[in-house]
mmCIF file with all atom_site columns, N, CA and C in Angstrom:
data_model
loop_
_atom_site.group_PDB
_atom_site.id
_atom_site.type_symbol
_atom_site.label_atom_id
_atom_site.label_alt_id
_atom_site.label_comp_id
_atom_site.label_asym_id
_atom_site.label_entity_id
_atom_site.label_seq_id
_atom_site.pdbx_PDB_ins_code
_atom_site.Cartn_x
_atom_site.Cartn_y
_atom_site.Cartn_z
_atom_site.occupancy
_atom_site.B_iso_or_equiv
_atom_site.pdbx_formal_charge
_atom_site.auth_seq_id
_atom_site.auth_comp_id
_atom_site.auth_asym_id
_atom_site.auth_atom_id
_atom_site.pdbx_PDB_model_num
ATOM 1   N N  . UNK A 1 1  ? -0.235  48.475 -55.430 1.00 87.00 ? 1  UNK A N  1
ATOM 2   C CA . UNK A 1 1  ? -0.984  47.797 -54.382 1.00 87.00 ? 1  UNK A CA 1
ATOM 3   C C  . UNK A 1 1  ? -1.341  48.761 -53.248 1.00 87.00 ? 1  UNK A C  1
ATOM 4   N N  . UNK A 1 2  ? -0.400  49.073 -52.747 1.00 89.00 ? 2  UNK A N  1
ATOM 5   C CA . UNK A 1 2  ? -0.392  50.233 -51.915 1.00 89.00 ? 2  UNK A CA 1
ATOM 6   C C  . UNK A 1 2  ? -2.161  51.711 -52.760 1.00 89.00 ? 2  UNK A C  1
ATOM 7   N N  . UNK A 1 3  ? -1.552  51.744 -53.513 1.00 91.00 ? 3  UNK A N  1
ATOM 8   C CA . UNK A 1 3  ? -2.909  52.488 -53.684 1.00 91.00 ? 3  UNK A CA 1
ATOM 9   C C  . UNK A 1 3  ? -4.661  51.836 -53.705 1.00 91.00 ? 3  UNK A C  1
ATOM 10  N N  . UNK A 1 4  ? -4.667  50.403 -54.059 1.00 93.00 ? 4  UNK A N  1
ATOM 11  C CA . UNK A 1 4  ? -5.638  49.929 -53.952 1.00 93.00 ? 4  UNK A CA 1
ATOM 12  C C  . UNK A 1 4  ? -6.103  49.470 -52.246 1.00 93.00 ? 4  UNK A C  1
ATOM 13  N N  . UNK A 1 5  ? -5.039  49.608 -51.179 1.00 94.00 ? 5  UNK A N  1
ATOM 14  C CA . UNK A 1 5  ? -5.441  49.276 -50.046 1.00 94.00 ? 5  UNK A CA 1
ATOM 15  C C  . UNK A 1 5  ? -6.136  50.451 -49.299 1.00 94.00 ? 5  UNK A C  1
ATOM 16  N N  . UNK A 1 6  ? -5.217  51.884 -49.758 1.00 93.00 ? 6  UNK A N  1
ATOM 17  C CA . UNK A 1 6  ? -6.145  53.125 -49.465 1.00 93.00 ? 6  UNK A CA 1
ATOM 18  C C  . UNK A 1 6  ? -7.164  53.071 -50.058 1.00 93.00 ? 6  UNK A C  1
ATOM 19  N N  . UNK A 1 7  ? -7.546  53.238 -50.718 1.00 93.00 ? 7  UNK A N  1
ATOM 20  C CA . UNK A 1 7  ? -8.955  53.195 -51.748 1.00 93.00 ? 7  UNK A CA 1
ATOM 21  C C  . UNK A 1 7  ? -9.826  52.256 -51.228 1.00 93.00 ? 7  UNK A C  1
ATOM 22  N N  . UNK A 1 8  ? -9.677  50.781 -50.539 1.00 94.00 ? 8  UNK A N  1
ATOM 23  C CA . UNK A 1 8  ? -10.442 49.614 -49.782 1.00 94.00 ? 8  UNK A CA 1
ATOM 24  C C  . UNK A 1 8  ? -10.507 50.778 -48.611 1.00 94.00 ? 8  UNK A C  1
ATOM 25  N N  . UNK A 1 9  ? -9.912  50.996 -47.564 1.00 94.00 ? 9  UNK A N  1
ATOM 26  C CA . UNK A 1 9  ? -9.925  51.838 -46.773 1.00 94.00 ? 9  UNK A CA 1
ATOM 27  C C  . UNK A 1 9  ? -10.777 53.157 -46.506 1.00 94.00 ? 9  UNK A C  1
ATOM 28  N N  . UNK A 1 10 ? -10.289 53.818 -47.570 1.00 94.00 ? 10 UNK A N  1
ATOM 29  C CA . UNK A 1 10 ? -11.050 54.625 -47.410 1.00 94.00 ? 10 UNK A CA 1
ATOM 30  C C  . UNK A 1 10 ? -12.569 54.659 -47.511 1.00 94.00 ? 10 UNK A C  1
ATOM 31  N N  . UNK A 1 11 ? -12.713 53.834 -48.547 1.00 94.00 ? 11 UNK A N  1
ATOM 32  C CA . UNK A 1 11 ? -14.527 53.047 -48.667 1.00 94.00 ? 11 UNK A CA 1
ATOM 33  C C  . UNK A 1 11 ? -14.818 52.121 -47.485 1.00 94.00 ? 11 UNK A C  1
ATOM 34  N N  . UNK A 1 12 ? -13.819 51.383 -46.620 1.00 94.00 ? 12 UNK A N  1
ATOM 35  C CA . UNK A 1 12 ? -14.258 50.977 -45.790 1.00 94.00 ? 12 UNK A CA 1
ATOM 36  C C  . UNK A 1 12 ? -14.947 51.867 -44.595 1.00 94.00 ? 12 UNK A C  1
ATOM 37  N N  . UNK A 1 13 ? -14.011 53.209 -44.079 1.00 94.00 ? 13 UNK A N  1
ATOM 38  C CA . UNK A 1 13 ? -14.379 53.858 -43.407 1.00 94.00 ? 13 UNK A CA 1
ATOM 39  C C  . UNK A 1 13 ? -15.885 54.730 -43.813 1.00 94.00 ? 13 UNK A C  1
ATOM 40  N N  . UNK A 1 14 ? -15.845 55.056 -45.093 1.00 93.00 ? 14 UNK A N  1
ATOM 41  C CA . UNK A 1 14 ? -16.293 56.338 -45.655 1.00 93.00 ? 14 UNK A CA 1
ATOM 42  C C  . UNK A 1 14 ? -18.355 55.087 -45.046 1.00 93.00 ? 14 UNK A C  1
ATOM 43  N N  . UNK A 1 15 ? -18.550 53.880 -45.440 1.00 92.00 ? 15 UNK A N  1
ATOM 44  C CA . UNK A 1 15 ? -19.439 53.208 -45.202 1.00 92.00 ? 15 UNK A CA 1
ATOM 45  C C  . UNK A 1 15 ? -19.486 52.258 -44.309 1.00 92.00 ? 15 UNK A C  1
ATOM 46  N N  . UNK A 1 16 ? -18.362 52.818 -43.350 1.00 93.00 ? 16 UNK A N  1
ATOM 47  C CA . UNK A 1 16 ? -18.430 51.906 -41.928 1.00 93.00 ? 16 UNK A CA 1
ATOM 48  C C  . UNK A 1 16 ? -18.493 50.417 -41.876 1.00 93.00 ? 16 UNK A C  1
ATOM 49  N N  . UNK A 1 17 ? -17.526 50.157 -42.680 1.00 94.00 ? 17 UNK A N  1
ATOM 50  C CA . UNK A 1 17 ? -17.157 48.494 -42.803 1.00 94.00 ? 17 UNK A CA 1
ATOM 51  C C  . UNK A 1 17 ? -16.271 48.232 -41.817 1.00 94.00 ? 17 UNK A C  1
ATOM 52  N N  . UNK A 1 18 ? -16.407 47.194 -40.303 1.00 95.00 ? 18 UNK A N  1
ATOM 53  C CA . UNK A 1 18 ? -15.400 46.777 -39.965 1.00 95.00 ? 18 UNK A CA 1
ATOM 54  C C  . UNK A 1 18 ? -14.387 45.706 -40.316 1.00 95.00 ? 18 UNK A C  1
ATOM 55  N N  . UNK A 1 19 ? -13.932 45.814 -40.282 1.00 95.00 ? 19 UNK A N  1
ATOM 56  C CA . UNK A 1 19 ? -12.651 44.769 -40.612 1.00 95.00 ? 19 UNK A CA 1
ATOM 57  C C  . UNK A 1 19 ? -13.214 43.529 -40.790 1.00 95.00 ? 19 UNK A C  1
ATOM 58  N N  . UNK A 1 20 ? -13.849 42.636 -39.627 1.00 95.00 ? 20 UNK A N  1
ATOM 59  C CA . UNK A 1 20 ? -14.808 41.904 -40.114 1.00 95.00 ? 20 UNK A CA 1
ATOM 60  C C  . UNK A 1 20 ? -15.310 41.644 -41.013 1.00 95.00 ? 20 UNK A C  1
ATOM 61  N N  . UNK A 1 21 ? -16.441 42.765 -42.099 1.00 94.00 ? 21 UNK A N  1
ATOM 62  C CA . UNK A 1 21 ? -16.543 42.564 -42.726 1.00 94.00 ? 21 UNK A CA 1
ATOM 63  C C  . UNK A 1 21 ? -15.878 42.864 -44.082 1.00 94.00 ? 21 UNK A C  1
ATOM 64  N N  . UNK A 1 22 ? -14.847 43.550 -44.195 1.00 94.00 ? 22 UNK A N  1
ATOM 65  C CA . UNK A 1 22 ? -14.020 43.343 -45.118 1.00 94.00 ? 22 UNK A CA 1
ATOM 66  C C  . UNK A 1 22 ? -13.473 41.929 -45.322 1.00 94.00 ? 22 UNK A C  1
ATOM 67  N N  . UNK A 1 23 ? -12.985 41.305 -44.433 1.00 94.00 ? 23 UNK A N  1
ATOM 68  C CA . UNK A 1 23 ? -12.780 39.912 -44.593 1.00 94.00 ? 23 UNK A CA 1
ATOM 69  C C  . UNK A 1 23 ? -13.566 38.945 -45.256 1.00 94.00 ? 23 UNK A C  1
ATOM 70  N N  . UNK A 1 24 ? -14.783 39.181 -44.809 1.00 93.00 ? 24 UNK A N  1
ATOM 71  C CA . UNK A 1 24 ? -15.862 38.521 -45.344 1.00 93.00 ? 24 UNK A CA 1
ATOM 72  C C  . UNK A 1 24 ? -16.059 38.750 -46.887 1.00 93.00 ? 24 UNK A C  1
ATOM 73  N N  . UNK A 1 25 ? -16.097 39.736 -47.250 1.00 92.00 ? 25 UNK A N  1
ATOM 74  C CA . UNK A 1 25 ? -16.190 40.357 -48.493 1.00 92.00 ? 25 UNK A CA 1
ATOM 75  C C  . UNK A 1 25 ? -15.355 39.551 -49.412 1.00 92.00 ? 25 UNK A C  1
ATOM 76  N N  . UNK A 1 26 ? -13.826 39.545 -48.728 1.00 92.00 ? 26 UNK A N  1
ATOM 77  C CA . UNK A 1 26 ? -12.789 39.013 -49.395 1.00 92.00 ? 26 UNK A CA 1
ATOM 78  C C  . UNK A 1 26 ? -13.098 37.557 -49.756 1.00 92.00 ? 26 UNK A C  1
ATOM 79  N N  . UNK A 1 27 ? -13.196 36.766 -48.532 1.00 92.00 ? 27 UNK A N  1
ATOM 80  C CA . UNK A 1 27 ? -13.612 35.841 -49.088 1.00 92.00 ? 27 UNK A CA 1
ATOM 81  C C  . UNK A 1 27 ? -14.648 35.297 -49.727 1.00 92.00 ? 27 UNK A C  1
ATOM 82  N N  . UNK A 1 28 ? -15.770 35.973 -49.772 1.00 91.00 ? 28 UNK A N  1
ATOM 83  C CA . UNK A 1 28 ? -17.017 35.969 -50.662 1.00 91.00 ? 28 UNK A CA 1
ATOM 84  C C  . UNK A 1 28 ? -16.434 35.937 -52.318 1.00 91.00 ? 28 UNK A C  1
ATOM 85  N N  . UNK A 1 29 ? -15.318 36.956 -52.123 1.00 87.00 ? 29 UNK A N  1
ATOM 86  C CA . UNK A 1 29 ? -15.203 37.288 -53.964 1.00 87.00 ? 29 UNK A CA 1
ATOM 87  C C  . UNK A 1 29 ? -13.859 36.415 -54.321 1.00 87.00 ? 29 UNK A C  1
ATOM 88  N N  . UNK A 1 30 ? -13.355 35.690 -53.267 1.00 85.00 ? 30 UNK A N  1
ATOM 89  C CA . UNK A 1 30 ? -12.189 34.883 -53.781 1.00 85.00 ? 30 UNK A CA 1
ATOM 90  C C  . UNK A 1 30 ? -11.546 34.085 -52.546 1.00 85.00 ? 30 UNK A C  1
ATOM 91  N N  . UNK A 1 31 ? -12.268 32.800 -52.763 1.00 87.00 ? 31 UNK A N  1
ATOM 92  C CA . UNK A 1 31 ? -12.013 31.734 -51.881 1.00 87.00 ? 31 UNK A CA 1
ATOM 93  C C  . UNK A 1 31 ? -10.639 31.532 -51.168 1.00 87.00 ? 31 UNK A C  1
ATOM 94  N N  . UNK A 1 32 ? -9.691  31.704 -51.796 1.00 85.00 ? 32 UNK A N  1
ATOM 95  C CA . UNK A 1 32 ? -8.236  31.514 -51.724 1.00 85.00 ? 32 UNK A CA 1
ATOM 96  C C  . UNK A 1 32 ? -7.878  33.153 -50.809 1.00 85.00 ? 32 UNK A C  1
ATOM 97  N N  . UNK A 1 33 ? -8.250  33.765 -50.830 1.00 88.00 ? 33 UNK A N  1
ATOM 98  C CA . UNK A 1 33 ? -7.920  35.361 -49.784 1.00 88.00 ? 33 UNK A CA 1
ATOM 99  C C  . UNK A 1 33 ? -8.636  35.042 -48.118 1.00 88.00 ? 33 UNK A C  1
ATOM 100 N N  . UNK A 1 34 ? -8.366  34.196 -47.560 1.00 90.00 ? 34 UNK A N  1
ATOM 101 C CA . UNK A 1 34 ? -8.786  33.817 -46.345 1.00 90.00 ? 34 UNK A CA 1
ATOM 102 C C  . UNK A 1 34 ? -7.741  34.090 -45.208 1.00 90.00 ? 34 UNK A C  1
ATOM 103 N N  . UNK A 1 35 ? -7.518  35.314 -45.534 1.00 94.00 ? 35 UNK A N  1
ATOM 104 C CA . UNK A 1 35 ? -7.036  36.040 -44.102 1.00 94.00 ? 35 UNK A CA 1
ATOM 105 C C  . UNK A 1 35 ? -7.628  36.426 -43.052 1.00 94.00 ? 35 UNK A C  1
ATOM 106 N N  . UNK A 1 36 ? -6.726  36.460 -41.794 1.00 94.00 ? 36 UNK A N  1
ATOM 107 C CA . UNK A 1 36 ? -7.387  37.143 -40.847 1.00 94.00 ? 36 UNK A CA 1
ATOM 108 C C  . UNK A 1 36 ? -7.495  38.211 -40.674 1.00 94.00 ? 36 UNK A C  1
ATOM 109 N N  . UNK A 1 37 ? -8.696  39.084 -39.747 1.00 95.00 ? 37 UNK A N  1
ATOM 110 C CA . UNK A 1 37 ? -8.873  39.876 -39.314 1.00 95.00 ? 37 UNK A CA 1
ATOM 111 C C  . UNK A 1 37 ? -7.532  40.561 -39.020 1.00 95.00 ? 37 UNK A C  1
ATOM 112 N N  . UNK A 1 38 ? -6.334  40.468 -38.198 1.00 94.00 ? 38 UNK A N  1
ATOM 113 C CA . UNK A 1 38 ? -5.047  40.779 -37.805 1.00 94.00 ? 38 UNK A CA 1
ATOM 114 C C  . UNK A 1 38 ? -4.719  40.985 -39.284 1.00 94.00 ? 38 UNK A C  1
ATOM 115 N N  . UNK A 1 39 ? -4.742  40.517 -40.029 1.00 94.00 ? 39 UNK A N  1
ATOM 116 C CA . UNK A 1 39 ? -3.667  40.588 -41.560 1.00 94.00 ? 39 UNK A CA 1
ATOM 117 C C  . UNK A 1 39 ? -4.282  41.559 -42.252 1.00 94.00 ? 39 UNK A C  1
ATOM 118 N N  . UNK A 1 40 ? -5.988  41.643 -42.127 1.00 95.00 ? 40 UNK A N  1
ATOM 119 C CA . UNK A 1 40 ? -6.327  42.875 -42.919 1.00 95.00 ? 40 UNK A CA 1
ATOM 120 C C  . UNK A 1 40 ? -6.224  43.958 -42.163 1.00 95.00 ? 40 UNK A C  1
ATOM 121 N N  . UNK A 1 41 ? -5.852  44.301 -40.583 1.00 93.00 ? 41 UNK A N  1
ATOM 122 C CA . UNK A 1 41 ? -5.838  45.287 -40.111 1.00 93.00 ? 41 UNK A CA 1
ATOM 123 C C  . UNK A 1 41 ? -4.429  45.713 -40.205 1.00 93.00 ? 41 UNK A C  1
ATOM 124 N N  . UNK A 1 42 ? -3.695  44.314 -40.710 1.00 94.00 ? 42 UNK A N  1
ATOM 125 C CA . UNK A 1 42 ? -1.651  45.048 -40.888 1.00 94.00 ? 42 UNK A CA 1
ATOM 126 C C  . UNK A 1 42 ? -1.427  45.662 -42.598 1.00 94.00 ? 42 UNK A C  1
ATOM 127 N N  . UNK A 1 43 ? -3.356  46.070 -43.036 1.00 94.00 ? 43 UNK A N  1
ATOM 128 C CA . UNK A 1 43 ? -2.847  46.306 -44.598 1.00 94.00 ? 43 UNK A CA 1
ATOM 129 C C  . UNK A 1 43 ? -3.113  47.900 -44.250 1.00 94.00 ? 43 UNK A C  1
ATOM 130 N N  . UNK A 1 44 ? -3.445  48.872 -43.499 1.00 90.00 ? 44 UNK A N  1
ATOM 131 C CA . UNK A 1 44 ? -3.766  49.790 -43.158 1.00 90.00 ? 44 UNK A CA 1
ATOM 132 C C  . UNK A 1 44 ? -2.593  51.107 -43.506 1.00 90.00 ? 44 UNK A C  1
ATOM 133 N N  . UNK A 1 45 ? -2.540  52.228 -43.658 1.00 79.00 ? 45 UNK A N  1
ATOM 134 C CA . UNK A 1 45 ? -1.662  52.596 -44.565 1.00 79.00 ? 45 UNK A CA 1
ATOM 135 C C  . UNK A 1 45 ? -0.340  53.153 -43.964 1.00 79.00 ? 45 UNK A C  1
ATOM 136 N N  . UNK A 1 46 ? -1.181  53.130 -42.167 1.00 77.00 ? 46 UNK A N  1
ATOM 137 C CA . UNK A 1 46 ? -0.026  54.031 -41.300 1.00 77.00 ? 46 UNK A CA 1
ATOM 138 C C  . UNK A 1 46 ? 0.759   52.953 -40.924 1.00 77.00 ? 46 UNK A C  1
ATOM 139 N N  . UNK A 1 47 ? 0.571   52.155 -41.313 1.00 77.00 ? 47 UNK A N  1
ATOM 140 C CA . UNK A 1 47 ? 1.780   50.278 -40.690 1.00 77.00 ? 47 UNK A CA 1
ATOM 141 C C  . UNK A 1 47 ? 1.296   49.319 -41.535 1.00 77.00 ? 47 UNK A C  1
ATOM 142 N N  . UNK A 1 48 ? 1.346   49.526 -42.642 1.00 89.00 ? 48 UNK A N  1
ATOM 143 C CA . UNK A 1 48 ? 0.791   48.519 -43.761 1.00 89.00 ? 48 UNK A CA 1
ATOM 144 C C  . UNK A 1 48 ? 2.154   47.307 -43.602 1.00 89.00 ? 48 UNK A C  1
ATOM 145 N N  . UNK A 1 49 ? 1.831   46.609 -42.969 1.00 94.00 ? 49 UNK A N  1
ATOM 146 C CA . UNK A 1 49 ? 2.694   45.618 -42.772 1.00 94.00 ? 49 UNK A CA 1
ATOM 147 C C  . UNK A 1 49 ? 2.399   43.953 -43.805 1.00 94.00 ? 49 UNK A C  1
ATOM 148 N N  . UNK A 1 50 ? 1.784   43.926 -44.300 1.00 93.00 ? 50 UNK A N  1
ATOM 149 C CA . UNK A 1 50 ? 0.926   43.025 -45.165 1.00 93.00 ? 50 UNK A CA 1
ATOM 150 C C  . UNK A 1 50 ? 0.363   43.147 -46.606 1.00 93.00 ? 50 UNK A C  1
ATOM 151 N N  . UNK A 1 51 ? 0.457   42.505 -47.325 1.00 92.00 ? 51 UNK A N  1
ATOM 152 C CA . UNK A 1 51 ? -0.237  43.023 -48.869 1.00 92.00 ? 51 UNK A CA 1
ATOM 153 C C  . UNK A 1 51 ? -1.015  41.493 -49.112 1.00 92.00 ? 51 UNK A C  1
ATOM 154 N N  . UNK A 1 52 ? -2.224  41.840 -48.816 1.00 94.00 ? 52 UNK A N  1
ATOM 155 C CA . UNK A 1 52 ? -2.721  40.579 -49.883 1.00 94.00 ? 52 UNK A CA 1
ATOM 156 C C  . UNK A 1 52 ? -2.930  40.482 -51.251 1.00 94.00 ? 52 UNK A C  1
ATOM 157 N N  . UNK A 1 53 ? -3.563  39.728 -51.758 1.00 91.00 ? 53 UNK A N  1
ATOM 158 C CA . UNK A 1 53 ? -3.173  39.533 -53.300 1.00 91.00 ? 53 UNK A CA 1
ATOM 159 C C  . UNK A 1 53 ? -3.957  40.422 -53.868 1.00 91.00 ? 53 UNK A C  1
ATOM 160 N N  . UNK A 1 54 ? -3.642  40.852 -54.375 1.00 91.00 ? 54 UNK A N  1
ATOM 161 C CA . UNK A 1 54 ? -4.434  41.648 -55.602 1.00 91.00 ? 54 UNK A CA 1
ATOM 162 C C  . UNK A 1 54 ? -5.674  41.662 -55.698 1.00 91.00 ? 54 UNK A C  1
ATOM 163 N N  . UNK A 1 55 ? -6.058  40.389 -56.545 1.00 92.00 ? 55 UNK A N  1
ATOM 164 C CA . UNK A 1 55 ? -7.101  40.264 -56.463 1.00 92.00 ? 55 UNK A CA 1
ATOM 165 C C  . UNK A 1 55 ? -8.375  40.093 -55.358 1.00 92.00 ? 55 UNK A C  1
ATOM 166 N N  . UNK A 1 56 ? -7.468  39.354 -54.333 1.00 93.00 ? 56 UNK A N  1
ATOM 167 C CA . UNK A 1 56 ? -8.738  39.887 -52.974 1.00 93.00 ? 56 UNK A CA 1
ATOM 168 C C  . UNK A 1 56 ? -8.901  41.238 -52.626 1.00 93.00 ? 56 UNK A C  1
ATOM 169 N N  . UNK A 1 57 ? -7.983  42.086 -52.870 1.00 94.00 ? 57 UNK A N  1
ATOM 170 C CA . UNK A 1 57 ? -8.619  43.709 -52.491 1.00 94.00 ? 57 UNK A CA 1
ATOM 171 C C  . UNK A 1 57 ? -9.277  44.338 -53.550 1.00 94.00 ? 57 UNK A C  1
ATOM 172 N N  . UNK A 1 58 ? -9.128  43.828 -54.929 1.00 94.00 ? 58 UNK A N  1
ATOM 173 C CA . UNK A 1 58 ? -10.449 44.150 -55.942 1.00 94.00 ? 58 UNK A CA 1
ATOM 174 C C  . UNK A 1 58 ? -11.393 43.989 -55.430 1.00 94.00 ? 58 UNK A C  1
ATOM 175 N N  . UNK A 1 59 ? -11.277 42.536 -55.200 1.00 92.00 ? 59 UNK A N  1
ATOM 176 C CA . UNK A 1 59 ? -12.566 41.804 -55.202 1.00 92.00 ? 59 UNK A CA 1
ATOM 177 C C  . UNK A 1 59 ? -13.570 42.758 -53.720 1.00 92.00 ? 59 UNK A C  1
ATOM 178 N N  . UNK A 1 60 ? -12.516 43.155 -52.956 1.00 94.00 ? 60 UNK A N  1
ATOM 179 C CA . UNK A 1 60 ? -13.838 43.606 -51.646 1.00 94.00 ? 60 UNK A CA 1
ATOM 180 C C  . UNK A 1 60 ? -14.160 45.158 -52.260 1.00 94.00 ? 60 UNK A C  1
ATOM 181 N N  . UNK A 1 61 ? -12.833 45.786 -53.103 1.00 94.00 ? 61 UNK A N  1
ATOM 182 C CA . UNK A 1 61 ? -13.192 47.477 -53.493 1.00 94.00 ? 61 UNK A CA 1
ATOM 183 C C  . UNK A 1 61 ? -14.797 47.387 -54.549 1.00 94.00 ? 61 UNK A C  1
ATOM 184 N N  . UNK A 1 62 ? -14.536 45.937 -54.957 1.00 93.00 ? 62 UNK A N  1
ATOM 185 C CA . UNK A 1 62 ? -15.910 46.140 -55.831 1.00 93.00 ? 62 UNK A CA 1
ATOM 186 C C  . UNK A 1 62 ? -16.899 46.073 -55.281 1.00 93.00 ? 62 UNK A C  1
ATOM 187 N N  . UNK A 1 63 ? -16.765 45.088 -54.465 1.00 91.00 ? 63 UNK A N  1
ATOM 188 C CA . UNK A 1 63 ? -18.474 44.352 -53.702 1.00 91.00 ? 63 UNK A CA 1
ATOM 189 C C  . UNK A 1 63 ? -18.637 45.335 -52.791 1.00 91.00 ? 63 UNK A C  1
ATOM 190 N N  . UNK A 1 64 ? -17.753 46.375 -52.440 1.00 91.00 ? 64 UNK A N  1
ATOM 191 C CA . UNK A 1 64 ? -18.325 47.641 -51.160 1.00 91.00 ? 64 UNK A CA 1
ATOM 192 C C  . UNK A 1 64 ? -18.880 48.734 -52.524 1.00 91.00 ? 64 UNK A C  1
ATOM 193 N N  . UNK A 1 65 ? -18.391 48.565 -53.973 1.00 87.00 ? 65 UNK A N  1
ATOM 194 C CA . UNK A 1 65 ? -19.023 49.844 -54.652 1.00 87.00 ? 65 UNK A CA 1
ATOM 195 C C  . UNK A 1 65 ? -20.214 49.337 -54.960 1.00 87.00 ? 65 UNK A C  1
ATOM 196 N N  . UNK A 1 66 ? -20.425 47.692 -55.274 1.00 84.00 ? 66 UNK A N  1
ATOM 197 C CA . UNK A 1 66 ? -21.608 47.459 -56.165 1.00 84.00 ? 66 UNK A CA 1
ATOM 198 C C  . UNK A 1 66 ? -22.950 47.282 -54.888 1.00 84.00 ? 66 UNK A C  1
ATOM 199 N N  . UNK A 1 67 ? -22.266 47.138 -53.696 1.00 72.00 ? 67 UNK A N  1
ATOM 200 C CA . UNK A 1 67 ? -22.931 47.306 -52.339 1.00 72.00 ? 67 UNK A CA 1
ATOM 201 C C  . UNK A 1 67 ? -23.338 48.668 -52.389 1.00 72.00 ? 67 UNK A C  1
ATOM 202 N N  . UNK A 1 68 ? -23.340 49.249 -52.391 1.00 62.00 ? 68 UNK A N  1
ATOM 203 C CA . UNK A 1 68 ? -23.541 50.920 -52.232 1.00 62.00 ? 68 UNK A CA 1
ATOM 204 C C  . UNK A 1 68 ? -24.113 51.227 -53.480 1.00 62.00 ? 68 UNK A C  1
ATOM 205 N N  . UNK A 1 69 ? -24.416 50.828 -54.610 1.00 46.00 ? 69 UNK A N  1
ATOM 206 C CA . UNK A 1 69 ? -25.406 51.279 -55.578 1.00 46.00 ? 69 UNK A CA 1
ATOM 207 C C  . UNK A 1 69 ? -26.714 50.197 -55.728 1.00 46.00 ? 69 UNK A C  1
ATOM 208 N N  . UNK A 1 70 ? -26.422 49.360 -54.780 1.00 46.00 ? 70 UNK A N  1
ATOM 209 C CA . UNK A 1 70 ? -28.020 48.455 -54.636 1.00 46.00 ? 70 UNK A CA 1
ATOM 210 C C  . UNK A 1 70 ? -28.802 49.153 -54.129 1.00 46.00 ? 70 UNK A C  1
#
């Protein structure tokens, strides 16, 4: 898990996603991942205090790659 939150991260930064819209993302690709802003900023790697599920951090690592080849 821990490696899939760097990897969200780092694509978040690398294409200037704020947190905001990472959230959004999340819940776009999986209704049930409706965290807050605060919870995705406690998944961060220097105080990763939080892990959401799995599948909501697929779900945003994809929609920021398949975002970026539209």
């Amino acid at each position: 898990m821990q490696r899939l939150l760097v990897q969200m991260w780092q694509l978040a930064d690398q294409y200037g996603y704020a947190v905001g819209q990472i959230q959004q993302l999340a819940i776009a690709t999986n209704k049930l991942a409706d965290y807050s802003k605060a919870d995705w900023l406690l998944t961060r790697a220097k105080h990763t205090q939080f892990y959401p599920n799995s599948k909501a951090v697929r779900g945003v690592l994809d929609a920021m790659q398949v975002g970026r080849m539209a």
